[in-house]
Amino acid sequence: MNLEVIVLAAGKGTRMRSSLPKVLHRVAGRPMLAHVVDRAAELQASVIHIVIGHGAEQVQARIEAPRVNWVMQREQLGTGHAVKQVLPDLGAESVALILYGDVPLTRTETLSALVDLVDDAHMALLTVQMDDPGGYGRIVREPGGNIVGIVEHKDASAEQLAIHEVNTGILAVKSSCLHAWLPRLSNENAQGEYYLTDIIAMAAADGLRVRSVHPDTVAEVQGANDRVQLAELERWYQARAAEKLMRAGAALIDPARLDVRGEVTVGEDVEIDINVILEGAVSIGPGARIGAHSTLRDVVIGAGSRVLENCVLEQCEIGAGCTVGPFARLRPGTRLHDGARVGNFVETKNATVCEDAKINHLTYVGDASVGARSNIGAGTITCNYDGANKHRTEIEEDVFVGSNSALVAPVRIGRGATVGAGSTITRDVSTGSLAVARGRQKEVANWERPKKK
Ligand code: UD1
Ligand code: CA
């Protein structure tokens, strides 16, 4: 069976009060439409037709996916009109699944259950019971239970308004049916729109049965029309992400105070304190702990390592048994080998720190390597930038760099060498030697300080 997904994403989203098209507003750091496109990809859709209108160029520029077919709907004349724009590109013998760019949290399992119900004699509709069905299209069933129509809220009779089963808008049907039915839609209704929902009555009239599937939770079919609803979707997403991490073995000090904006994997006995943000691809090894208020973006953390409070790590790889922070900033290209320590107010960039090396306080290490067991004193700076180019600092094993030293790159500190505190090192230091490069201390006895006139 060939599956084609159709995503409606032409609406403006006036109630967002934003210059950004509605479907580009983000849930978990990504446009809502990107979440929907992910689901289509997971369902192995052969093509994803995305119907765009408002802010079309912005939408096209922000959404990247293979097999997307962009379809323009210049005027938004209704959901039926939107799907009709796809007909010239829609296969004759596939199954079409209709999704919405502003409904980002539907699970793939729910959608695949829906698609599986479609055959020549059946179409499938995702419906849900709502305590407050106001505004939604109501599902009309005949006494035997068969679905025979959908009535929009504005067109419904008092009796129909009392129905609590509503249309989510998401449906699956043979594409041949859409080819047959959509040209026959009319806009003679309360809103003067071409309603996609009118195809349900056409199906019934053509002798097709309408099967229904229900989502696990209402969140799966909830759209975001304004920023309040968007924030609700965000919380739903985060609750689900937190639950997934806990089931995988992570202890979350407060599941409501963690934000996941990417793909996170955790080992057993990981502990994550409050207000942590995990972005991009993050992997946290067994027994590792992440301190409060830390952000990890595209990071791998090895087993048993500790990231203390208030750290920012981006594109780095931390080995096993390392300690980072509090208040450390590890920038892209940082690699800590097992047992390395990076302490407070330390910034690293494009730096390799080997086994058991220590950079404990107030230091900048950029474009550098630090050998195993070396100790970098407080206030040390690798001067990697000459105003035009970047240069490397190579610190070999078992080096001791005294506090407040400036290492002017390119420079190499040999194995076992010592740099005296306060030195400005401009030339390579040989293996095993001591380099001191600072003014000698002078002493003037019985010094008289100047006095005020
Ligand atoms: C629609 C359904 C209703 C259902 C509800 C669920 C119809 C006629 N009604 O109503 O039964 O309960 O969704 O939320 O389908 N869109 C376009 N082009 C258009 C019109 C709409 O792309 O010309 C997109 C919108 O951007 C939006 C989605 O389709 O993302 C739904 O459109 P909207 O007008 O909000 O439909 P509802 O009136 O909510
Ligand atoms: Ca709507």
Short mmCIF file of C-alpha atoms and ligand atoms in Angstrom, two decimals:
data_model
loop_
_atom_site.label_atom_id
_atom_site.label_comp_id
_atom_site.label_asym_id
_atom_site.label_seq_id
_atom_site.Cartn_x
_atom_site.Cartn_y
_atom_site.Cartn_z
CA MET A 1 0.00 0.00 0.00
CA ASN A 2 1.35 3.39 -1.01
CA LEU A 3 0.79 6.11 1.60
CA GLU A 4 0.65 9.80 0.72
CA VAL A 5 0.36 12.31 3.55
CA ILE A 6 -1.38 15.65 3.08
CA VAL A 7 -0.62 18.34 5.65
CA LEU A 8 -2.82 21.44 5.82
CA ALA A 9 -0.67 24.39 6.76
CA ALA A 10 -2.04 27.38 4.86
CA GLY A 11 -3.73 29.19 7.74
CA LYS A 12 -2.43 32.47 9.11
CA GLY A 13 -3.00 31.93 12.78
CA THR A 14 -4.28 35.41 13.50
CA ARG A 15 -4.68 34.67 17.19
CA MET A 16 -0.96 34.00 17.61
CA ARG A 17 -0.46 37.75 17.04
CA SER A 18 2.79 37.08 15.30
CA SER A 19 4.58 37.75 12.04
CA LEU A 20 5.61 34.11 12.06
CA PRO A 21 3.18 31.75 10.25
CA LYS A 22 1.35 29.65 12.81
CA VAL A 23 2.85 26.29 11.86
CA LEU A 24 6.37 27.64 12.47
CA HIS A 25 5.67 28.37 16.12
CA ARG A 26 7.71 25.96 18.16
CA VAL A 27 7.00 23.06 20.44
CA ALA A 28 10.08 21.59 22.13
CA GLY A 29 12.29 23.94 20.15
CA ARG A 30 11.04 22.89 16.70
CA PRO A 31 8.28 24.22 14.44
CA MET A 32 4.96 22.43 14.93
CA LEU A 33 5.00 21.55 11.25
CA ALA A 34 8.38 19.81 11.64
CA HIS A 35 6.85 17.48 14.23
CA VAL A 36 4.04 16.63 11.82
CA VAL A 37 6.50 16.01 8.99
CA ASP A 38 8.45 13.65 11.29
CA ARG A 39 5.33 11.58 11.84
CA ALA A 40 4.74 11.36 8.09
CA ALA A 41 8.33 10.22 7.60
CA GLU A 42 7.96 7.58 10.33
CA LEU A 43 4.88 6.26 8.55
CA GLN A 44 7.03 5.82 5.42
CA ALA A 45 4.88 8.14 3.35
CA SER A 46 6.00 8.08 -0.27
CA VAL A 47 5.32 11.81 -0.51
CA ILE A 48 4.31 14.54 1.94
CA HIS A 49 2.10 17.13 0.27
CA ILE A 50 2.17 20.31 2.36
CA VAL A 51 -0.52 22.85 1.56
CA ILE A 52 0.80 26.34 2.28
CA GLY A 53 -0.56 29.85 1.84
CA HIS A 54 0.18 32.44 4.52
CA GLY A 55 3.93 32.99 4.87
CA ALA A 56 4.58 30.27 2.28
CA GLU A 57 8.21 31.27 1.63
CA GLN A 58 9.02 31.37 5.33
CA VAL A 59 7.49 27.95 5.80
CA GLN A 60 9.35 26.44 2.86
CA ALA A 61 12.63 27.91 4.07
CA ARG A 62 12.30 26.48 7.58
CA ILE A 63 11.11 22.96 6.86
CA GLU A 64 13.60 20.49 5.52
CA ALA A 65 12.54 16.99 4.67
CA PRO A 66 12.91 14.61 1.78
CA ARG A 67 9.91 13.81 -0.39
CA VAL A 68 8.00 17.04 0.33
CA ASN A 69 5.69 18.37 -2.35
CA TRP A 70 4.75 22.01 -1.68
CA VAL A 71 1.25 22.93 -2.81
CA MET A 72 0.03 26.54 -2.89
CA GLN A 73 -3.44 27.46 -1.70
CA ARG A 74 -3.67 31.16 -2.49
CA GLU A 75 -7.00 31.78 -0.82
CA GLN A 76 -8.10 29.85 2.25
CA LEU A 77 -11.59 28.77 1.21
CA GLY A 78 -11.87 25.86 3.62
CA THR A 79 -10.31 22.53 4.50
CA GLY A 80 -11.97 20.81 1.51
CA HIS A 81 -10.62 23.45 -0.84
CA ALA A 82 -7.16 23.02 0.70
CA VAL A 83 -7.07 19.27 0.04
CA LYS A 84 -8.48 19.82 -3.44
CA GLN A 85 -5.33 21.76 -4.36
CA VAL A 86 -3.38 18.53 -3.95
CA LEU A 87 -5.49 16.49 -6.39
CA PRO A 88 -3.31 17.14 -9.47
CA ASP A 89 -0.32 15.66 -7.60
CA LEU A 90 -2.15 12.90 -5.73
CA GLY A 91 -1.77 9.31 -6.92
CA ALA A 92 -4.81 7.41 -8.14
CA GLU A 93 -4.39 4.28 -6.04
CA SER A 94 -2.78 5.29 -2.77
CA VAL A 95 -4.07 5.84 0.74
CA ALA A 96 -4.17 9.51 1.71
CA LEU A 97 -3.68 10.55 5.33
CA ILE A 98 -4.72 14.10 6.17
CA LEU A 99 -2.87 15.90 8.97
CA TYR A 100 -2.67 19.49 10.22
CA GLY A 101 0.46 21.59 10.57
CA ASP A 102 -0.73 22.97 13.88
CA VAL A 103 -1.51 19.61 15.50
CA PRO A 104 1.98 18.41 16.43
CA LEU A 105 1.60 15.75 19.12
CA THR A 106 -0.24 12.88 17.45
CA ARG A 107 1.57 9.59 18.04
CA THR A 108 2.75 7.56 15.07
CA GLU A 109 1.00 4.48 16.52
CA THR A 110 -2.35 6.28 16.48
CA LEU A 111 -1.90 7.34 12.87
CA SER A 112 -0.78 3.96 11.69
CA ALA A 113 -3.82 2.35 13.35
CA LEU A 114 -5.95 4.81 11.37
CA VAL A 115 -4.23 4.08 8.06
CA ASP A 116 -4.53 0.32 8.63
CA LEU A 117 -8.34 0.59 8.66
CA VAL A 118 -8.53 1.92 5.10
CA ASP A 119 -9.46 -0.27 2.17
CA ASP A 120 -11.76 -0.08 -0.85
CA ALA A 121 -14.83 -0.36 1.36
CA HIS A 122 -13.71 1.76 4.34
CA MET A 123 -12.33 5.14 5.24
CA ALA A 124 -11.07 6.01 8.73
CA LEU A 125 -11.61 8.96 11.00
CA LEU A 126 -9.81 9.97 14.19
CA THR A 127 -12.48 11.10 16.64
CA VAL A 128 -12.44 11.96 20.31
CA GLN A 129 -14.89 12.49 23.15
CA MET A 130 -14.69 16.01 24.56
CA ASP A 131 -16.24 17.33 27.74
CA ASP A 132 -16.60 20.67 26.04
CA PRO A 133 -17.13 20.02 22.31
CA GLY A 134 -17.80 23.68 21.52
CA GLY A 135 -16.49 24.81 18.13
CA TYR A 136 -15.73 21.34 16.83
CA GLY A 137 -17.45 19.37 14.10
CA ARG A 138 -19.77 16.77 15.67
CA ILE A 139 -19.71 13.11 14.65
CA VAL A 140 -23.17 11.96 13.58
CA ARG A 141 -23.81 8.23 13.95
CA GLU A 142 -26.90 6.33 12.89
CA PRO A 143 -28.68 4.20 15.50
CA GLY A 144 -26.53 1.15 14.60
CA GLY A 145 -23.40 3.19 15.41
CA ASN A 146 -22.18 3.78 11.86
CA ILE A 147 -20.79 7.24 11.20
CA VAL A 148 -22.93 8.98 8.58
CA GLY A 149 -21.74 12.55 8.72
CA ILE A 150 -19.92 15.41 10.41
CA VAL A 151 -21.80 18.58 11.22
CA GLU A 152 -19.80 21.74 11.85
CA HIS A 153 -20.62 23.55 15.09
CA LYS A 154 -22.04 26.55 13.23
CA ASP A 155 -24.32 24.34 11.12
CA ALA A 156 -25.46 22.03 13.91
CA SER A 157 -28.98 21.65 15.32
CA ALA A 158 -29.56 21.82 19.07
CA GLU A 159 -29.74 18.04 19.13
CA GLN A 160 -26.43 17.71 17.25
CA LEU A 161 -24.76 20.27 19.51
CA ALA A 162 -25.34 17.85 22.39
CA ILE A 163 -23.00 15.29 20.77
CA HIS A 164 -19.65 15.02 22.58
CA GLU A 165 -17.82 12.95 19.99
CA VAL A 166 -15.96 15.39 17.76
CA ASN A 167 -13.96 15.41 14.57
CA THR A 168 -10.23 15.85 15.06
CA GLY A 169 -9.88 16.60 11.34
CA ILE A 170 -7.39 13.76 10.92
CA LEU A 171 -8.59 11.10 8.51
CA ALA A 172 -7.39 8.45 6.08
CA VAL A 173 -9.07 7.46 2.83
CA LYS A 174 -8.30 5.97 -0.56
CA SER A 175 -6.99 8.70 -2.85
CA SER A 176 -9.43 7.54 -5.53
CA CYS A 177 -12.26 8.64 -3.24
CA LEU A 178 -10.78 12.13 -2.85
CA HIS A 179 -10.49 12.36 -6.64
CA ALA A 180 -14.17 11.44 -6.92
CA TRP A 181 -15.59 13.49 -4.06
CA LEU A 182 -13.65 16.75 -3.71
CA PRO A 183 -14.76 18.26 -7.05
CA ARG A 184 -18.37 17.85 -5.81
CA LEU A 185 -17.97 19.85 -2.57
CA SER A 186 -20.13 22.91 -2.22
CA ASN A 187 -19.73 25.93 0.03
CA GLU A 188 -23.38 26.35 0.85
CA ASN A 189 -23.09 26.35 4.60
CA ALA A 190 -22.96 28.75 7.54
CA GLN A 191 -19.31 29.72 6.89
CA GLY A 192 -19.40 29.74 3.07
CA GLU A 193 -16.44 27.34 3.10
CA TYR A 194 -15.65 24.12 1.28
CA TYR A 195 -15.74 21.68 4.17
CA LEU A 196 -13.56 18.59 3.95
CA THR A 197 -15.93 17.08 6.48
CA ASP A 198 -18.69 16.87 3.86
CA ILE A 199 -16.90 13.86 2.34
CA ILE A 200 -18.16 11.74 5.23
CA ALA A 201 -21.73 12.04 4.02
CA MET A 202 -20.52 11.31 0.46
CA ALA A 203 -18.79 8.17 1.70
CA ALA A 204 -21.95 7.01 3.40
CA ALA A 205 -23.94 7.76 0.25
CA ASP A 206 -21.44 5.73 -1.83
CA GLY A 207 -21.82 2.78 0.53
CA LEU A 208 -18.42 3.16 2.19
CA ARG A 209 -18.22 2.48 5.90
CA VAL A 210 -16.46 5.00 8.11
CA ARG A 211 -14.33 3.40 10.80
CA SER A 212 -13.04 5.37 13.74
CA VAL A 213 -9.94 5.39 15.92
CA HIS A 214 -9.49 7.32 19.15
CA PRO A 215 -6.26 8.81 20.47
CA ASP A 216 -4.86 7.88 23.88
CA THR A 217 -5.19 11.44 25.12
CA VAL A 218 -6.81 14.62 23.85
CA ALA A 219 -3.34 16.19 23.61
CA GLU A 220 -2.65 14.02 20.59
CA VAL A 221 -5.27 15.85 18.55
CA GLN A 222 -5.03 19.29 20.09
CA GLY A 223 -4.08 22.18 17.84
CA ALA A 224 -2.56 25.47 18.87
CA ASN A 225 -4.52 28.53 17.81
CA ASP A 226 -2.90 30.95 20.24
CA ARG A 227 0.11 31.15 22.51
CA VAL A 228 -1.80 29.88 25.51
CA GLN A 229 -2.69 26.65 23.69
CA LEU A 230 0.87 26.45 22.39
CA ALA A 231 2.19 26.59 25.95
CA GLU A 232 -0.22 23.81 26.91
CA LEU A 233 1.08 21.64 24.08
CA GLU A 234 4.62 22.35 25.23
CA ARG A 235 3.80 21.15 28.75
CA TRP A 236 2.14 18.01 27.37
CA TYR A 237 5.16 17.31 25.24
CA GLN A 238 7.51 17.84 28.16
CA ALA A 239 5.49 15.64 30.50
CA ARG A 240 5.70 12.84 27.95
CA ALA A 241 9.44 13.37 27.41
CA ALA A 242 10.09 13.36 31.16
CA GLU A 243 8.10 10.16 31.57
CA LYS A 244 10.14 8.50 28.84
CA LEU A 245 13.39 9.41 30.59
CA MET A 246 12.15 8.15 33.94
CA ARG A 247 11.09 4.86 32.37
CA ALA A 248 14.60 4.56 30.94
CA GLY A 249 16.13 4.89 34.38
CA ALA A 250 16.62 8.59 35.03
CA ALA A 251 15.72 10.12 38.39
CA LEU A 252 14.20 13.53 37.74
CA ILE A 253 14.18 15.68 40.85
CA ASP A 254 11.14 17.46 39.42
CA PRO A 255 9.75 16.11 36.11
CA ALA A 256 7.95 19.42 35.59
CA ARG A 257 11.20 21.36 35.68
CA LEU A 258 13.14 19.74 32.85
CA ASP A 259 12.96 20.73 29.19
CA VAL A 260 13.78 18.30 26.43
CA ARG A 261 14.26 19.82 22.99
CA GLY A 262 15.78 16.99 21.05
CA GLU A 263 16.62 13.31 21.24
CA VAL A 264 17.84 12.32 24.66
CA THR A 265 19.08 8.91 25.76
CA VAL A 266 19.91 8.08 29.36
CA GLY A 267 21.51 5.14 31.12
CA GLU A 268 20.32 3.70 34.42
CA ASP A 269 20.57 5.79 37.56
CA VAL A 270 21.10 9.07 35.81
CA GLU A 271 20.03 11.94 38.04
CA ILE A 272 18.83 15.24 36.65
CA ASP A 273 18.25 18.18 38.94
CA ILE A 274 15.81 21.03 38.33
CA ASN A 275 15.71 23.49 35.43
CA VAL A 276 17.94 21.51 33.12
CA ILE A 277 17.58 22.03 29.36
CA LEU A 278 18.58 19.19 27.04
CA GLU A 279 18.80 20.16 23.37
CA GLY A 280 19.68 18.35 20.17
CA ALA A 281 21.28 14.92 20.50
CA VAL A 282 22.12 14.32 24.13
CA SER A 283 23.32 11.06 25.61
CA ILE A 284 23.88 10.68 29.35
CA GLY A 285 25.69 7.57 30.57
CA PRO A 286 24.70 5.43 33.54
CA GLY A 287 25.08 7.00 36.95
CA ALA A 288 25.86 10.46 35.58
CA ARG A 289 24.39 13.48 37.35
CA ILE A 290 23.36 16.79 35.85
CA GLY A 291 23.17 19.71 38.25
CA ALA A 292 20.46 22.34 38.46
CA HIS A 293 20.18 25.10 35.83
CA SER A 294 22.50 23.48 33.31
CA THR A 295 22.04 23.43 29.53
CA LEU A 296 23.39 20.56 27.42
CA ARG A 297 23.25 20.93 23.66
CA ASP A 298 24.48 18.04 21.48
CA VAL A 299 26.52 16.47 24.23
CA VAL A 300 27.68 13.00 25.23
CA ILE A 301 28.27 12.45 28.97
CA GLY A 302 30.12 9.33 30.09
CA ALA A 303 29.23 6.99 32.94
CA GLY A 304 29.37 8.42 36.43
CA SER A 305 30.35 11.92 35.38
CA ARG A 306 29.00 14.93 37.19
CA VAL A 307 27.96 18.20 35.65
CA LEU A 308 27.42 20.52 38.60
CA GLU A 309 25.06 23.50 38.73
CA ASN A 310 24.85 26.28 36.14
CA CYS A 311 26.94 24.82 33.33
CA VAL A 312 26.51 25.35 29.59
CA LEU A 313 27.84 22.55 27.39
CA GLU A 314 27.60 22.59 23.62
CA GLN A 315 28.85 20.02 21.11
CA CYS A 316 31.18 18.29 23.49
CA GLU A 317 32.07 14.84 24.61
CA ILE A 318 32.65 14.10 28.27
CA GLY A 319 34.25 10.79 29.25
CA ALA A 320 33.54 8.68 32.32
CA GLY A 321 34.09 9.91 35.86
CA CYS A 322 34.61 13.55 34.91
CA THR A 323 33.55 16.58 36.94
CA VAL A 324 32.41 19.79 35.28
CA GLY A 325 31.43 23.05 36.95
CA PRO A 326 29.71 24.61 38.73
CA PHE A 327 29.57 27.57 36.33
CA ALA A 328 31.62 26.04 33.52
CA ARG A 329 31.15 26.78 29.84
CA LEU A 330 32.26 24.04 27.48
CA ARG A 331 32.03 25.21 23.90
CA PRO A 332 32.04 23.18 20.66
CA GLY A 333 34.91 20.79 20.14
CA THR A 334 35.62 20.20 23.82
CA ARG A 335 36.56 16.65 24.64
CA LEU A 336 37.20 15.50 28.21
CA HIS A 337 38.81 12.11 28.66
CA ASP A 338 37.97 9.92 31.64
CA GLY A 339 38.50 11.48 35.04
CA ALA A 340 39.20 15.00 33.78
CA ARG A 341 38.01 17.94 35.86
CA VAL A 342 36.92 21.35 34.69
CA GLY A 343 35.88 23.68 37.47
CA ASN A 344 34.15 26.99 38.03
CA PHE A 345 34.41 29.91 35.63
CA VAL A 346 36.36 27.87 33.11
CA GLU A 347 35.70 28.25 29.40
CA THR A 348 36.94 25.69 26.91
CA LYS A 349 36.65 25.58 23.13
CA ASN A 350 38.08 23.11 20.63
CA ALA A 351 40.07 21.58 23.44
CA THR A 352 41.06 18.06 24.39
CA VAL A 353 41.63 17.45 28.08
CA CYS A 354 43.22 14.06 28.73
CA GLU A 355 42.79 11.57 31.58
CA ASP A 356 42.78 13.03 35.08
CA ALA A 357 43.90 16.49 33.98
CA LYS A 358 42.56 19.38 36.06
CA ILE A 359 41.50 22.86 35.05
CA ASN A 360 39.81 23.92 38.20
CA HIS A 361 39.30 27.67 38.26
CA LEU A 362 38.89 30.83 36.16
CA THR A 363 40.61 29.71 32.99
CA TYR A 364 40.27 29.89 29.22
CA VAL A 365 41.51 26.91 27.24
CA GLY A 366 40.88 27.26 23.49
CA ASP A 367 42.42 25.45 20.50
CA ALA A 368 44.47 23.42 22.92
CA SER A 369 45.25 20.01 24.26
CA VAL A 370 46.04 19.28 27.87
CA GLY A 371 47.94 16.05 28.56
CA ALA A 372 47.04 13.42 31.11
CA ARG A 373 47.41 14.41 34.78
CA SER A 374 48.42 17.97 33.96
CA ASN A 375 47.22 20.74 36.26
CA ILE A 376 46.29 24.14 34.90
CA GLY A 377 46.39 26.81 37.61
CA ALA A 378 43.70 29.38 38.29
CA GLY A 379 43.55 32.27 35.87
CA THR A 380 45.52 30.60 33.07
CA ILE A 381 44.74 31.82 29.56
CA THR A 382 45.67 30.21 26.28
CA CYS A 383 46.18 33.24 24.03
CA ASN A 384 44.97 31.50 20.89
CA TYR A 385 44.06 34.50 18.74
CA ASP A 386 46.52 37.04 17.35
CA GLY A 387 43.81 39.27 15.94
CA ALA A 388 43.79 37.48 12.60
CA ASN A 389 44.43 33.76 13.09
CA LYS A 390 43.91 31.07 15.70
CA HIS A 391 46.89 29.08 16.99
CA ARG A 392 47.22 25.93 19.09
CA THR A 393 48.60 25.37 22.54
CA GLU A 394 49.92 21.88 23.21
CA ILE A 395 50.38 20.99 26.86
CA GLU A 396 51.86 17.51 27.30
CA GLU A 397 51.42 15.06 30.19
CA ASP A 398 52.18 15.81 33.85
CA VAL A 399 52.64 19.52 33.26
CA PHE A 400 52.05 22.03 36.04
CA VAL A 401 51.04 25.51 34.93
CA GLY A 402 51.18 28.05 37.76
CA SER A 403 48.30 30.44 38.34
CA ASN A 404 47.68 33.47 36.19
CA SER A 405 49.88 32.37 33.32
CA ALA A 406 49.38 33.45 29.72
CA LEU A 407 50.37 30.82 27.16
CA VAL A 408 50.87 32.66 23.86
CA ALA A 409 50.09 30.28 21.01
CA PRO A 410 51.46 28.61 19.02
CA VAL A 411 53.34 27.11 21.93
CA ARG A 412 54.17 23.68 23.38
CA ILE A 413 54.80 22.87 27.03
CA GLY A 414 56.85 19.65 27.22
CA ARG A 415 56.09 16.63 29.32
CA GLY A 416 56.58 17.13 33.05
CA ALA A 417 57.46 20.82 32.66
CA THR A 418 56.52 23.49 35.19
CA VAL A 419 55.46 27.06 34.43
CA GLY A 420 55.93 29.54 37.26
CA ALA A 421 52.87 31.49 38.37
CA GLY A 422 52.28 34.75 36.56
CA SER A 423 54.38 33.80 33.53
CA THR A 424 53.77 34.95 29.99
CA ILE A 425 55.04 32.03 27.95
CA THR A 426 55.91 32.90 24.35
CA ARG A 427 58.36 30.11 23.50
CA ASP A 428 58.16 26.32 23.78
CA VAL A 429 59.08 24.88 27.19
CA SER A 430 61.28 21.77 27.14
CA THR A 431 60.43 18.48 28.78
CA GLY A 432 61.02 18.46 32.52
CA SER A 433 62.16 22.09 32.82
CA LEU A 434 60.90 25.09 34.79
CA ALA A 435 59.96 28.21 32.87
CA VAL A 436 59.44 31.48 34.70
CA ALA A 437 58.68 34.55 32.62
CA ARG A 438 57.79 37.48 34.88
CA GLY A 439 59.47 40.48 36.48
CA ARG A 440 61.72 39.54 39.40
CA GLN A 441 60.58 40.70 42.82
CA LYS A 442 62.56 43.74 44.05
CA GLU A 443 62.60 45.02 47.61
CA VAL A 444 63.29 48.56 48.79
CA ALA A 445 63.77 48.64 52.54
CA ASN A 446 62.01 51.22 54.74
CA TRP A 447 59.99 52.58 51.83
CA GLU A 448 58.30 55.93 52.50
CA ARG A 449 54.90 56.25 50.88
CA PRO A 450 54.03 59.67 49.38
CA LYS A 451 51.93 61.84 51.70
CA LYS A 452 49.01 64.14 50.90
CA LYS A 453 50.02 67.80 50.50
C1 UD1 B 1 -11.99 21.73 11.39
C2 UD1 B 1 -13.07 20.72 11.03
C3 UD1 B 1 -13.86 20.35 12.29
C4 UD1 B 1 -12.92 19.82 13.36
C5 UD1 B 1 -11.81 20.82 13.61
C6 UD1 B 1 -10.78 20.22 14.51
C7 UD1 B 1 -13.70 21.25 8.73
C8 UD1 B 1 -14.69 21.89 7.85
N1 UD1 B 1 -13.92 21.30 10.05
O1 UD1 B 1 -12.66 22.88 11.80
O2 UD1 B 1 -14.81 19.38 11.99
O3 UD1 B 1 -13.64 19.57 14.54
O4 UD1 B 1 -11.13 21.18 12.38
O5 UD1 B 1 -9.85 21.19 14.87
O6 UD1 B 1 -12.74 20.67 8.25
N2 UD1 B 1 -6.71 25.23 6.55
C9 UD1 B 1 -6.06 25.45 5.35
N3 UD1 B 1 -6.74 26.01 4.33
C10 UD1 B 1 -8.04 26.38 4.43
C11 UD1 B 1 -8.70 26.17 5.64
C12 UD1 B 1 -8.02 25.57 6.68
O7 UD1 B 1 -4.87 25.13 5.22
O8 UD1 B 1 -8.57 26.90 3.44
C13 UD1 B 1 -5.98 24.63 7.67
C14 UD1 B 1 -5.88 25.64 8.81
O9 UD1 B 1 -4.65 26.34 8.72
C15 UD1 B 1 -5.91 24.75 10.04
C16 UD1 B 1 -6.72 23.54 9.60
O10 UD1 B 1 -6.72 23.56 8.18
O11 UD1 B 1 -4.63 24.30 10.40
C17 UD1 B 1 -8.13 23.54 10.16
O12 UD1 B 1 -8.82 24.66 9.67
P1 UD1 B 1 -9.88 25.48 10.52
O13 UD1 B 1 -10.47 26.50 9.67
O14 UD1 B 1 -9.27 25.87 11.79
O15 UD1 B 1 -10.97 24.34 10.78
P2 UD1 B 1 -11.98 24.34 11.95
O16 UD1 B 1 -13.02 25.36 11.68
O17 UD1 B 1 -11.29 24.38 13.24
CA CA B 2 -9.44 25.29 14.04
#
